[in-house]
mmCIF file with all atom_site columns, C-alpha atoms in Angstrom:
data_model
loop_
_atom_site.group_PDB
_atom_site.id
_atom_site.type_symbol
_atom_site.label_atom_id
_atom_site.label_alt_id
_atom_site.label_comp_id
_atom_site.label_asym_id
_atom_site.label_entity_id
_atom_site.label_seq_id
_atom_site.pdbx_PDB_ins_code
_atom_site.Cartn_x
_atom_site.Cartn_y
_atom_site.Cartn_z
_atom_site.occupancy
_atom_site.B_iso_or_equiv
_atom_site.pdbx_formal_charge
_atom_site.auth_seq_id
_atom_site.auth_comp_id
_atom_site.auth_asym_id
_atom_site.auth_atom_id
_atom_site.pdbx_PDB_model_num
ATOM 1   C CA . UNK B 1 1   ? 0.050  -0.117 0.010  1.00 0.00 ? 5   UNK B CA 1
ATOM 2   C CA . UNK B 1 2   ? 1.453  3.315  -0.782 1.00 0.00 ? 6   UNK B CA 1
ATOM 3   C CA . UNK B 1 3   ? 1.464  5.797  2.077  1.00 0.00 ? 7   UNK B CA 1
ATOM 4   C CA . UNK B 1 4   ? 0.946  9.586  1.071  1.00 0.00 ? 8   UNK B CA 1
ATOM 5   C CA . UNK B 1 5   ? 3.863  11.730 2.171  1.00 0.00 ? 9   UNK B CA 1
ATOM 6   C CA . UNK B 1 6   ? 4.468  15.408 1.701  1.00 0.00 ? 10  UNK B CA 1
ATOM 7   C CA . UNK B 1 7   ? 7.369  17.755 2.580  1.00 0.00 ? 11  UNK B CA 1
ATOM 8   C CA . UNK B 1 8   ? 6.488  20.314 5.178  1.00 0.00 ? 12  UNK B CA 1
ATOM 9   C CA . UNK B 1 9   ? 8.252  23.363 6.614  1.00 0.00 ? 13  UNK B CA 1
ATOM 10  C CA . UNK B 1 10  ? 7.326  23.619 10.413 1.00 0.00 ? 14  UNK B CA 1
ATOM 11  C CA . UNK B 1 11  ? 8.037  26.660 12.159 1.00 0.00 ? 15  UNK B CA 1
ATOM 12  C CA . UNK B 1 12  ? 9.395  24.679 15.279 1.00 0.00 ? 16  UNK B CA 1
ATOM 13  C CA . UNK B 1 13  ? 10.304 21.093 15.825 1.00 0.00 ? 17  UNK B CA 1
ATOM 14  C CA . UNK B 1 14  ? 9.336  20.488 19.377 1.00 0.00 ? 18  UNK B CA 1
ATOM 15  C CA . UNK B 1 15  ? 8.338  17.064 18.489 1.00 0.00 ? 19  UNK B CA 1
ATOM 16  C CA . UNK B 1 16  ? 7.988  15.961 21.988 1.00 0.00 ? 20  UNK B CA 1
ATOM 17  C CA . UNK B 1 17  ? 10.216 17.160 24.823 1.00 0.00 ? 21  UNK B CA 1
ATOM 18  C CA . UNK B 1 18  ? 9.602  17.032 28.356 1.00 0.00 ? 22  UNK B CA 1
ATOM 19  C CA . UNK B 1 19  ? 8.616  20.196 30.123 1.00 0.00 ? 23  UNK B CA 1
ATOM 20  C CA . UNK B 1 20  ? 10.769 21.516 33.061 1.00 0.00 ? 24  UNK B CA 1
ATOM 21  C CA . UNK B 1 21  ? 10.902 24.309 35.542 1.00 0.00 ? 25  UNK B CA 1
ATOM 22  C CA . UNK B 1 22  ? 14.231 25.612 35.828 1.00 0.00 ? 26  UNK B CA 1
ATOM 23  C CA . UNK B 1 23  ? 15.172 27.280 39.208 1.00 0.00 ? 27  UNK B CA 1
ATOM 24  C CA . UNK B 1 24  ? 17.905 29.496 39.210 1.00 0.00 ? 28  UNK B CA 1
ATOM 25  C CA . UNK B 1 25  ? 19.235 31.867 42.281 1.00 0.00 ? 29  UNK B CA 1
ATOM 26  C CA . UNK B 1 26  ? 18.517 35.657 41.909 1.00 0.00 ? 30  UNK B CA 1
ATOM 27  C CA . UNK B 1 27  ? 20.786 38.429 43.171 1.00 0.00 ? 31  UNK B CA 1
ATOM 28  C CA . UNK B 1 28  ? 18.445 38.896 45.966 1.00 0.00 ? 32  UNK B CA 1
ATOM 29  C CA . UNK B 1 29  ? 18.509 35.173 47.390 1.00 0.00 ? 33  UNK B CA 1
ATOM 30  C CA . UNK B 1 30  ? 15.122 34.515 45.818 1.00 0.00 ? 34  UNK B CA 1
ATOM 31  C CA . UNK B 1 31  ? 14.689 31.981 43.149 1.00 0.00 ? 35  UNK B CA 1
ATOM 32  C CA . UNK B 1 32  ? 13.823 32.409 39.556 1.00 0.00 ? 36  UNK B CA 1
ATOM 33  C CA . UNK B 1 33  ? 11.481 30.141 37.548 1.00 0.00 ? 37  UNK B CA 1
ATOM 34  C CA . UNK B 1 34  ? 12.021 29.479 33.788 1.00 0.00 ? 38  UNK B CA 1
ATOM 35  C CA . UNK B 1 35  ? 9.694  27.048 31.879 1.00 0.00 ? 39  UNK B CA 1
ATOM 36  C CA . UNK B 1 36  ? 11.899 25.182 29.557 1.00 0.00 ? 40  UNK B CA 1
ATOM 37  C CA . UNK B 1 37  ? 11.636 22.424 27.146 1.00 0.00 ? 41  UNK B CA 1
ATOM 38  C CA . UNK B 1 38  ? 15.068 22.018 25.393 1.00 0.00 ? 42  UNK B CA 1
ATOM 39  C CA . UNK B 1 39  ? 16.344 19.456 28.170 1.00 0.00 ? 43  UNK B CA 1
ATOM 40  C CA . UNK B 1 40  ? 17.473 16.115 27.957 1.00 0.00 ? 44  UNK B CA 1
ATOM 41  C CA . UNK B 1 41  ? 19.548 13.730 30.430 1.00 0.00 ? 45  UNK B CA 1
ATOM 42  C CA . UNK B 1 42  ? 22.371 11.132 29.825 1.00 0.00 ? 46  UNK B CA 1
ATOM 43  C CA . UNK B 1 43  ? 23.887 9.491  32.723 1.00 0.00 ? 47  UNK B CA 1
ATOM 44  C CA . UNK B 1 44  ? 24.225 12.086 35.630 1.00 0.00 ? 48  UNK B CA 1
ATOM 45  C CA . UNK B 1 45  ? 24.471 14.861 32.754 1.00 0.00 ? 49  UNK B CA 1
ATOM 46  C CA . UNK B 1 46  ? 21.574 17.406 31.874 1.00 0.00 ? 50  UNK B CA 1
ATOM 47  C CA . UNK B 1 47  ? 21.763 19.294 28.599 1.00 0.00 ? 51  UNK B CA 1
ATOM 48  C CA . UNK B 1 48  ? 20.078 22.470 28.642 1.00 0.00 ? 52  UNK B CA 1
ATOM 49  C CA . UNK B 1 49  ? 19.000 24.979 25.954 1.00 0.00 ? 53  UNK B CA 1
ATOM 50  C CA . UNK B 1 50  ? 18.910 28.603 27.225 1.00 0.00 ? 54  UNK B CA 1
ATOM 51  C CA . UNK B 1 51  ? 18.176 31.992 25.831 1.00 0.00 ? 55  UNK B CA 1
ATOM 52  C CA . UNK B 1 52  ? 20.841 34.395 26.347 1.00 0.00 ? 56  UNK B CA 1
ATOM 53  C CA . UNK B 1 53  ? 18.568 37.274 27.402 1.00 0.00 ? 57  UNK B CA 1
ATOM 54  C CA . UNK B 1 54  ? 16.795 35.548 29.936 1.00 0.00 ? 58  UNK B CA 1
ATOM 55  C CA . UNK B 1 55  ? 17.265 35.581 33.978 1.00 0.00 ? 59  UNK B CA 1
ATOM 56  C CA . UNK B 1 56  ? 18.211 31.983 34.140 1.00 0.00 ? 60  UNK B CA 1
ATOM 57  C CA . UNK B 1 57  ? 21.598 32.657 32.318 1.00 0.00 ? 61  UNK B CA 1
ATOM 58  C CA . UNK B 1 58  ? 22.451 35.481 33.994 1.00 0.00 ? 62  UNK B CA 1
ATOM 59  C CA . UNK B 1 59  ? 21.854 33.870 37.538 1.00 0.00 ? 63  UNK B CA 1
ATOM 60  C CA . UNK B 1 60  ? 23.836 30.608 36.368 1.00 0.00 ? 64  UNK B CA 1
ATOM 61  C CA . UNK B 1 61  ? 26.885 33.212 35.492 1.00 0.00 ? 65  UNK B CA 1
ATOM 62  C CA . UNK B 1 62  ? 26.698 34.235 39.313 1.00 0.00 ? 66  UNK B CA 1
ATOM 63  C CA . UNK B 1 63  ? 25.921 30.816 40.732 1.00 0.00 ? 67  UNK B CA 1
ATOM 64  C CA . UNK B 1 64  ? 25.945 27.749 38.691 1.00 0.00 ? 68  UNK B CA 1
ATOM 65  C CA . UNK B 1 65  ? 23.593 25.696 40.947 1.00 0.00 ? 69  UNK B CA 1
ATOM 66  C CA . UNK B 1 66  ? 20.213 25.041 39.657 1.00 0.00 ? 70  UNK B CA 1
ATOM 67  C CA . UNK B 1 67  ? 17.065 22.576 40.172 1.00 0.00 ? 71  UNK B CA 1
ATOM 68  C CA . UNK B 1 68  ? 15.506 20.956 37.066 1.00 0.00 ? 72  UNK B CA 1
ATOM 69  C CA . UNK B 1 69  ? 11.826 20.448 38.354 1.00 0.00 ? 73  UNK B CA 1
ATOM 70  C CA . UNK B 1 70  ? 9.788  18.539 36.470 1.00 0.00 ? 74  UNK B CA 1
ATOM 71  C CA . UNK B 1 71  ? 5.794  18.803 36.325 1.00 0.00 ? 75  UNK B CA 1
ATOM 72  C CA . UNK B 1 72  ? 3.406  16.263 35.488 1.00 0.00 ? 76  UNK B CA 1
ATOM 73  C CA . UNK B 1 73  ? 0.788  16.649 32.972 1.00 0.00 ? 77  UNK B CA 1
ATOM 74  C CA . UNK B 1 74  ? -1.576 18.061 35.239 1.00 0.00 ? 78  UNK B CA 1
ATOM 75  C CA . UNK B 1 75  ? 0.168  20.927 36.183 1.00 0.00 ? 79  UNK B CA 1
ATOM 76  C CA . UNK B 1 76  ? 0.445  22.405 32.662 1.00 0.00 ? 80  UNK B CA 1
ATOM 77  C CA . UNK B 1 77  ? -1.771 25.606 33.611 1.00 0.00 ? 81  UNK B CA 1
ATOM 78  C CA . UNK B 1 78  ? 0.712  26.471 36.245 1.00 0.00 ? 82  UNK B CA 1
ATOM 79  C CA . UNK B 1 79  ? 3.603  26.251 33.697 1.00 0.00 ? 83  UNK B CA 1
ATOM 80  C CA . UNK B 1 80  ? 1.578  28.385 31.060 1.00 0.00 ? 84  UNK B CA 1
ATOM 81  C CA . UNK B 1 81  ? 1.242  31.170 33.677 1.00 0.00 ? 85  UNK B CA 1
ATOM 82  C CA . UNK B 1 82  ? 4.880  31.548 33.489 1.00 0.00 ? 86  UNK B CA 1
ATOM 83  C CA . UNK B 1 83  ? 4.859  31.623 29.484 1.00 0.00 ? 87  UNK B CA 1
ATOM 84  C CA . UNK B 1 84  ? 5.047  35.128 29.394 1.00 0.00 ? 88  UNK B CA 1
ATOM 85  C CA . UNK B 1 85  ? 6.706  36.482 32.450 1.00 0.00 ? 89  UNK B CA 1
ATOM 86  C CA . UNK B 1 86  ? 10.636 36.928 32.758 1.00 0.00 ? 90  UNK B CA 1
ATOM 87  C CA . UNK B 1 87  ? 12.815 37.756 35.643 1.00 0.00 ? 91  UNK B CA 1
ATOM 88  C CA . UNK B 1 88  ? 14.720 40.387 33.805 1.00 0.00 ? 92  UNK B CA 1
ATOM 89  C CA . UNK B 1 89  ? 13.725 43.770 35.275 1.00 0.00 ? 93  UNK B CA 1
ATOM 90  C CA . UNK B 1 90  ? 14.252 45.583 31.857 1.00 0.00 ? 94  UNK B CA 1
ATOM 91  C CA . UNK B 1 91  ? 12.280 43.324 29.316 1.00 0.00 ? 95  UNK B CA 1
ATOM 92  C CA . UNK B 1 92  ? 13.964 43.101 25.934 1.00 0.00 ? 96  UNK B CA 1
ATOM 93  C CA . UNK B 1 93  ? 12.224 44.843 23.233 1.00 0.00 ? 97  UNK B CA 1
ATOM 94  C CA . UNK B 1 94  ? 11.534 41.635 21.156 1.00 0.00 ? 98  UNK B CA 1
ATOM 95  C CA . UNK B 1 95  ? 9.918  39.900 24.287 1.00 0.00 ? 99  UNK B CA 1
ATOM 96  C CA . UNK B 1 96  ? 7.898  42.897 25.198 1.00 0.00 ? 100 UNK B CA 1
ATOM 97  C CA . UNK B 1 97  ? 6.420  42.955 21.635 1.00 0.00 ? 101 UNK B CA 1
ATOM 98  C CA . UNK B 1 98  ? 5.076  39.409 22.165 1.00 0.00 ? 102 UNK B CA 1
ATOM 99  C CA . UNK B 1 99  ? 3.613  40.577 25.475 1.00 0.00 ? 103 UNK B CA 1
ATOM 100 C CA . UNK B 1 100 ? 6.273  39.676 28.077 1.00 0.00 ? 104 UNK B CA 1
ATOM 101 C CA . UNK B 1 101 ? 6.233  41.215 31.372 1.00 0.00 ? 105 UNK B CA 1
ATOM 102 C CA . UNK B 1 102 ? 8.331  41.229 34.261 1.00 0.00 ? 106 UNK B CA 1
ATOM 103 C CA . UNK B 1 103 ? 7.670  39.449 37.435 1.00 0.00 ? 107 UNK B CA 1
ATOM 104 C CA . UNK B 1 104 ? 9.834  39.087 40.395 1.00 0.00 ? 108 UNK B CA 1
ATOM 105 C CA . UNK B 1 105 ? 8.185  36.292 42.052 1.00 0.00 ? 109 UNK B CA 1
ATOM 106 C CA . UNK B 1 106 ? 7.234  33.751 39.678 1.00 0.00 ? 110 UNK B CA 1
ATOM 107 C CA . UNK B 1 107 ? 6.517  31.229 42.540 1.00 0.00 ? 111 UNK B CA 1
ATOM 108 C CA . UNK B 1 108 ? 3.529  33.324 43.480 1.00 0.00 ? 112 UNK B CA 1
ATOM 109 C CA . UNK B 1 109 ? 2.691  34.010 39.849 1.00 0.00 ? 113 UNK B CA 1
ATOM 110 C CA . UNK B 1 110 ? 2.295  30.263 39.174 1.00 0.00 ? 114 UNK B CA 1
ATOM 111 C CA . UNK B 1 111 ? 0.641  29.397 42.483 1.00 0.00 ? 115 UNK B CA 1
ATOM 112 C CA . UNK B 1 112 ? 3.794  27.137 43.281 1.00 0.00 ? 116 UNK B CA 1
ATOM 113 C CA . UNK B 1 113 ? 5.685  26.939 46.772 1.00 0.00 ? 117 UNK B CA 1
ATOM 114 C CA . UNK B 1 114 ? 9.461  26.995 46.852 1.00 0.00 ? 118 UNK B CA 1
ATOM 115 C CA . UNK B 1 115 ? 11.144 24.284 48.748 1.00 0.00 ? 119 UNK B CA 1
ATOM 116 C CA . UNK B 1 116 ? 14.482 24.550 50.109 1.00 0.00 ? 120 UNK B CA 1
ATOM 117 C CA . UNK B 1 117 ? 17.281 22.633 48.223 1.00 0.00 ? 121 UNK B CA 1
ATOM 118 C CA . UNK B 1 118 ? 20.013 20.524 49.807 1.00 0.00 ? 122 UNK B CA 1
ATOM 119 C CA . UNK B 1 119 ? 22.749 20.682 47.430 1.00 0.00 ? 123 UNK B CA 1
ATOM 120 C CA . UNK B 1 120 ? 22.145 23.993 45.667 1.00 0.00 ? 124 UNK B CA 1
ATOM 121 C CA . UNK B 1 121 ? 20.851 27.414 46.768 1.00 0.00 ? 125 UNK B CA 1
ATOM 122 C CA . UNK B 1 122 ? 18.030 27.624 44.262 1.00 0.00 ? 126 UNK B CA 1
ATOM 123 C CA . UNK B 1 123 ? 14.867 26.207 45.666 1.00 0.00 ? 127 UNK B CA 1
ATOM 124 C CA . UNK B 1 124 ? 12.844 23.444 44.398 1.00 0.00 ? 128 UNK B CA 1
ATOM 125 C CA . UNK B 1 125 ? 9.249  23.678 43.440 1.00 0.00 ? 129 UNK B CA 1
ATOM 126 C CA . UNK B 1 126 ? 7.534  21.625 46.117 1.00 0.00 ? 130 UNK B CA 1
ATOM 127 C CA . UNK B 1 127 ? 4.517  20.561 43.634 1.00 0.00 ? 131 UNK B CA 1
ATOM 128 C CA . UNK B 1 128 ? 6.810  18.900 40.899 1.00 0.00 ? 132 UNK B CA 1
ATOM 129 C CA . UNK B 1 129 ? 6.796  15.314 41.270 1.00 0.00 ? 133 UNK B CA 1
ATOM 130 C CA . UNK B 1 130 ? 10.251 15.008 40.243 1.00 0.00 ? 134 UNK B CA 1
ATOM 131 C CA . UNK B 1 131 ? 13.360 17.683 41.044 1.00 0.00 ? 135 UNK B CA 1
ATOM 132 C CA . UNK B 1 132 ? 16.924 17.397 40.017 1.00 0.00 ? 136 UNK B CA 1
ATOM 133 C CA . UNK B 1 133 ? 19.412 19.448 41.874 1.00 0.00 ? 137 UNK B CA 1
ATOM 134 C CA . UNK B 1 134 ? 22.483 20.250 39.494 1.00 0.00 ? 138 UNK B CA 1
ATOM 135 C CA . UNK B 1 135 ? 25.375 22.378 38.910 1.00 0.00 ? 139 UNK B CA 1
ATOM 136 C CA . UNK B 1 136 ? 25.980 24.253 35.744 1.00 0.00 ? 140 UNK B CA 1
ATOM 137 C CA . UNK B 1 137 ? 29.273 23.322 34.147 1.00 0.00 ? 141 UNK B CA 1
ATOM 138 C CA . UNK B 1 138 ? 30.261 26.432 32.722 1.00 0.00 ? 142 UNK B CA 1
ATOM 139 C CA . UNK B 1 139 ? 33.162 26.700 30.385 1.00 0.00 ? 143 UNK B CA 1
ATOM 140 C CA . UNK B 1 140 ? 35.978 29.289 31.179 1.00 0.00 ? 144 UNK B CA 1
ATOM 141 C CA . UNK B 1 141 ? 38.219 31.673 29.288 1.00 0.00 ? 145 UNK B CA 1
ATOM 142 C CA . UNK B 1 142 ? 38.267 31.457 25.403 1.00 0.00 ? 146 UNK B CA 1
ATOM 143 C CA . UNK B 1 143 ? 35.820 28.364 25.631 1.00 0.00 ? 147 UNK B CA 1
ATOM 144 C CA . UNK B 1 144 ? 33.394 30.545 27.222 1.00 0.00 ? 148 UNK B CA 1
ATOM 145 C CA . UNK B 1 145 ? 33.830 33.223 24.445 1.00 0.00 ? 149 UNK B CA 1
ATOM 146 C CA . UNK B 1 146 ? 33.500 30.627 21.627 1.00 0.00 ? 150 UNK B CA 1
ATOM 147 C CA . UNK B 1 147 ? 30.106 29.358 23.326 1.00 0.00 ? 151 UNK B CA 1
ATOM 148 C CA . UNK B 1 148 ? 28.747 32.736 23.708 1.00 0.00 ? 152 UNK B CA 1
ATOM 149 C CA . UNK B 1 149 ? 29.745 33.775 20.160 1.00 0.00 ? 153 UNK B CA 1
ATOM 150 C CA . UNK B 1 150 ? 27.814 30.384 18.574 1.00 0.00 ? 154 UNK B CA 1
ATOM 151 C CA . UNK B 1 151 ? 25.099 31.265 20.987 1.00 0.00 ? 155 UNK B CA 1
ATOM 152 C CA . UNK B 1 152 ? 24.705 34.765 19.811 1.00 0.00 ? 156 UNK B CA 1
ATOM 153 C CA . UNK B 1 153 ? 24.740 33.442 16.238 1.00 0.00 ? 157 UNK B CA 1
ATOM 154 C CA . UNK B 1 154 ? 21.847 30.557 16.898 1.00 0.00 ? 158 UNK B CA 1
ATOM 155 C CA . UNK B 1 155 ? 20.038 32.521 19.538 1.00 0.00 ? 159 UNK B CA 1
ATOM 156 C CA . UNK B 1 156 ? 20.426 30.184 22.382 1.00 0.00 ? 160 UNK B CA 1
ATOM 157 C CA . UNK B 1 157 ? 23.089 28.585 24.540 1.00 0.00 ? 161 UNK B CA 1
ATOM 158 C CA . UNK B 1 158 ? 23.630 24.936 24.932 1.00 0.00 ? 162 UNK B CA 1
ATOM 159 C CA . UNK B 1 159 ? 24.812 24.149 28.708 1.00 0.00 ? 163 UNK B CA 1
ATOM 160 C CA . UNK B 1 160 ? 25.808 21.013 30.520 1.00 0.00 ? 164 UNK B CA 1
ATOM 161 C CA . UNK B 1 161 ? 25.073 20.280 34.270 1.00 0.00 ? 165 UNK B CA 1
ATOM 162 C CA . UNK B 1 162 ? 26.070 17.716 36.548 1.00 0.00 ? 166 UNK B CA 1
ATOM 163 C CA . UNK B 1 163 ? 23.037 16.120 38.556 1.00 0.00 ? 167 UNK B CA 1
ATOM 164 C CA . UNK B 1 164 ? 23.801 16.134 42.318 1.00 0.00 ? 168 UNK B CA 1
ATOM 165 C CA . UNK B 1 165 ? 20.938 14.879 43.884 1.00 0.00 ? 169 UNK B CA 1
ATOM 166 C CA . UNK B 1 166 ? 17.427 13.965 42.997 1.00 0.00 ? 170 UNK B CA 1
ATOM 167 C CA . UNK B 1 167 ? 14.140 14.149 44.934 1.00 0.00 ? 171 UNK B CA 1
ATOM 168 C CA . UNK B 1 168 ? 10.674 12.498 44.042 1.00 0.00 ? 172 UNK B CA 1
ATOM 169 C CA . UNK B 1 169 ? 7.148  12.351 45.628 1.00 0.00 ? 173 UNK B CA 1
ATOM 170 C CA . UNK B 1 170 ? 6.728  9.177  47.105 1.00 0.00 ? 174 UNK B CA 1
ATOM 171 C CA . UNK B 1 171 ? 3.436  8.278  44.941 1.00 0.00 ? 175 UNK B CA 1
ATOM 172 C CA . UNK B 1 172 ? 5.731  8.036  42.014 1.00 0.00 ? 176 UNK B CA 1
ATOM 173 C CA . UNK B 1 173 ? 8.348  5.721  43.434 1.00 0.00 ? 177 UNK B CA 1
ATOM 174 C CA . UNK B 1 174 ? 8.636  2.070  43.341 1.00 0.00 ? 178 UNK B CA 1
ATOM 175 C CA . UNK B 1 175 ? 8.326  0.517  46.894 1.00 0.00 ? 179 UNK B CA 1
ATOM 176 C CA . UNK B 1 176 ? 11.365 -0.676 48.209 1.00 0.00 ? 180 UNK B CA 1
ATOM 177 C CA . UNK B 1 177 ? 13.541 0.667  45.344 1.00 0.00 ? 181 UNK B CA 1
ATOM 178 C CA . UNK B 1 178 ? 15.094 3.859  43.990 1.00 0.00 ? 182 UNK B CA 1
ATOM 179 C CA . UNK B 1 179 ? 13.188 3.880  40.665 1.00 0.00 ? 183 UNK B CA 1
ATOM 180 C CA . UNK B 1 180 ? 10.322 5.680  39.358 1.00 0.00 ? 184 UNK B CA 1
ATOM 181 C CA . UNK B 1 181 ? 6.884  4.172  39.019 1.00 0.00 ? 185 UNK B CA 1
ATOM 182 C CA . UNK B 1 182 ? 6.350  4.957  35.082 1.00 0.00 ? 186 UNK B CA 1
ATOM 183 C CA . UNK B 1 183 ? 2.652  3.764  35.688 1.00 0.00 ? 187 UNK B CA 1
ATOM 184 C CA . UNK B 1 184 ? 2.139  6.502  38.418 1.00 0.00 ? 188 UNK B CA 1
ATOM 185 C CA . UNK B 1 185 ? 4.368  9.179  36.743 1.00 0.00 ? 189 UNK B CA 1
ATOM 186 C CA . UNK B 1 186 ? 2.608  11.238 34.066 1.00 0.00 ? 190 UNK B CA 1
ATOM 187 C CA . UNK B 1 187 ? 5.365  13.836 32.694 1.00 0.00 ? 191 UNK B CA 1
ATOM 188 C CA . UNK B 1 188 ? 4.111  17.085 30.946 1.00 0.00 ? 192 UNK B CA 1
ATOM 189 C CA . UNK B 1 189 ? 5.271  16.901 27.191 1.00 0.00 ? 193 UNK B CA 1
ATOM 190 C CA . UNK B 1 190 ? 5.608  20.031 24.829 1.00 0.00 ? 194 UNK B CA 1
ATOM 191 C CA . UNK B 1 191 ? 4.657  18.738 21.643 1.00 0.00 ? 195 UNK B CA 1
ATOM 192 C CA . UNK B 1 192 ? 4.923  21.399 18.542 1.00 0.00 ? 196 UNK B CA 1
ATOM 193 C CA . UNK B 1 193 ? 3.857  24.220 20.972 1.00 0.00 ? 197 UNK B CA 1
ATOM 194 C CA . UNK B 1 194 ? 1.012  22.022 22.760 1.00 0.00 ? 198 UNK B CA 1
ATOM 195 C CA . UNK B 1 195 ? 1.229  20.630 26.149 1.00 0.00 ? 199 UNK B CA 1
ATOM 196 C CA . UNK B 1 196 ? 0.558  16.746 26.080 1.00 0.00 ? 200 UNK B CA 1
ATOM 197 C CA . UNK B 1 197 ? 0.598  13.766 28.409 1.00 0.00 ? 201 UNK B CA 1
ATOM 198 C CA . UNK B 1 198 ? 1.858  10.443 28.001 1.00 0.00 ? 202 UNK B CA 1
ATOM 199 C CA . UNK B 1 199 ? -0.327 7.512  27.934 1.00 0.00 ? 203 UNK B CA 1
ATOM 200 C CA . UNK B 1 200 ? 0.071  4.351  30.148 1.00 0.00 ? 204 UNK B CA 1
ATOM 201 C CA . UNK B 1 201 ? 3.214  2.412  29.566 1.00 0.00 ? 205 UNK B CA 1
ATOM 202 C CA . UNK B 1 202 ? 3.303  0.303  26.447 1.00 0.00 ? 206 UNK B CA 1
ATOM 203 C CA . UNK B 1 203 ? 6.088  -1.904 27.115 1.00 0.00 ? 207 UNK B CA 1
ATOM 204 C CA . UNK B 1 204 ? 9.888  -2.148 28.789 1.00 0.00 ? 208 UNK B CA 1
ATOM 205 C CA . UNK B 1 205 ? 13.037 -1.616 26.939 1.00 0.00 ? 209 UNK B CA 1
ATOM 206 C CA . UNK B 1 206 ? 15.523 -4.505 27.358 1.00 0.00 ? 210 UNK B CA 1
ATOM 207 C CA . UNK B 1 207 ? 17.503 -2.387 29.727 1.00 0.00 ? 211 UNK B CA 1
ATOM 208 C CA . UNK B 1 208 ? 14.702 -1.687 31.849 1.00 0.00 ? 212 UNK B CA 1
ATOM 209 C CA . UNK B 1 209 ? 15.606 -2.501 35.487 1.00 0.00 ? 213 UNK B CA 1
ATOM 210 C CA . UNK B 1 210 ? 11.838 -2.685 36.763 1.00 0.00 ? 214 UNK B CA 1
ATOM 211 C CA . UNK B 1 211 ? 8.822  -4.558 35.105 1.00 0.00 ? 215 UNK B CA 1
ATOM 212 C CA . UNK B 1 212 ? 5.794  -3.016 33.990 1.00 0.00 ? 216 UNK B CA 1
ATOM 213 C CA . UNK B 1 213 ? 2.697  -4.286 35.717 1.00 0.00 ? 217 UNK B CA 1
ATOM 214 C CA . UNK B 1 214 ? 0.550  -6.086 33.195 1.00 0.00 ? 218 UNK B CA 1
ATOM 215 C CA . UNK B 1 215 ? -2.612 -4.179 34.425 1.00 0.00 ? 219 UNK B CA 1
ATOM 216 C CA . UNK B 1 216 ? -0.737 -0.896 33.097 1.00 0.00 ? 220 UNK B CA 1
ATOM 217 C CA . UNK B 1 217 ? -0.211 -2.152 29.801 1.00 0.00 ? 221 UNK B CA 1
ATOM 218 C CA . UNK B 1 218 ? -2.812 -1.900 27.031 1.00 0.00 ? 222 UNK B CA 1
ATOM 219 C CA . UNK B 1 219 ? -3.785 -4.961 25.405 1.00 0.00 ? 223 UNK B CA 1
#
C-alpha cells in the first residue's frame, strides 16, 4: 500500500520534549523559575538549551546551582502562567513586543511553593513530582567566549549540568526501590507548542531495571 507523504516546513521542531521548570538563584537570594522544553539527560549529565537574554542565564553566571523541576501533565496550567513572564527587570524589546512582562516572584505567579534544596541554593518546586538538583558546568576563558559567540549566532546557549541529587514524590516511587513508577508518573510534554501527556506504559526496553505491571499495559 502506498502511504501519501509530503514535504512540510514547520516553524518549530518540538516533536515531543519534557517540560521543566528551571530554578536559578536571583541576586536577592530568591529563586527564579524558567519554563523550558529543551532539556535531556544522559547518565548524570543534563543538557539544557537557554536563551541568552533570560534571567536564568544571568543567574547561572553568578551561581551555577540549579534545580530542574519536572511537572506532571495535570500541572500544565501552572506552567503556562509563567509563559510570558520574565525575571529580567528591563524586558528586551523583542520579548515585550510579544507580551512578556517582568515578574519578580514567579512562584507566586504560578501558584507554586518554593522548597529549600540540599545541594544548591536555588529552591525546588514543592509541587513538582521530580526535582533534580544540579550544577551548571560553565566553560571558562576562551571556551566561554567561543560558546557565547556561537550562542549569539543561533539565539540560544547549550549548557551542560551535573546532577547532584534527585528528589521524587513518594507516590511516583516504586516501593522498596530507587526507581520511578512509570505507571504512576505522567510527565508533561511539549509537542509542537501544545501541552500533552503520555499514555500508560506500552512496554519495557530490554535494559529496564523494573517490569511494568501487566494491568498498566494496554492490550
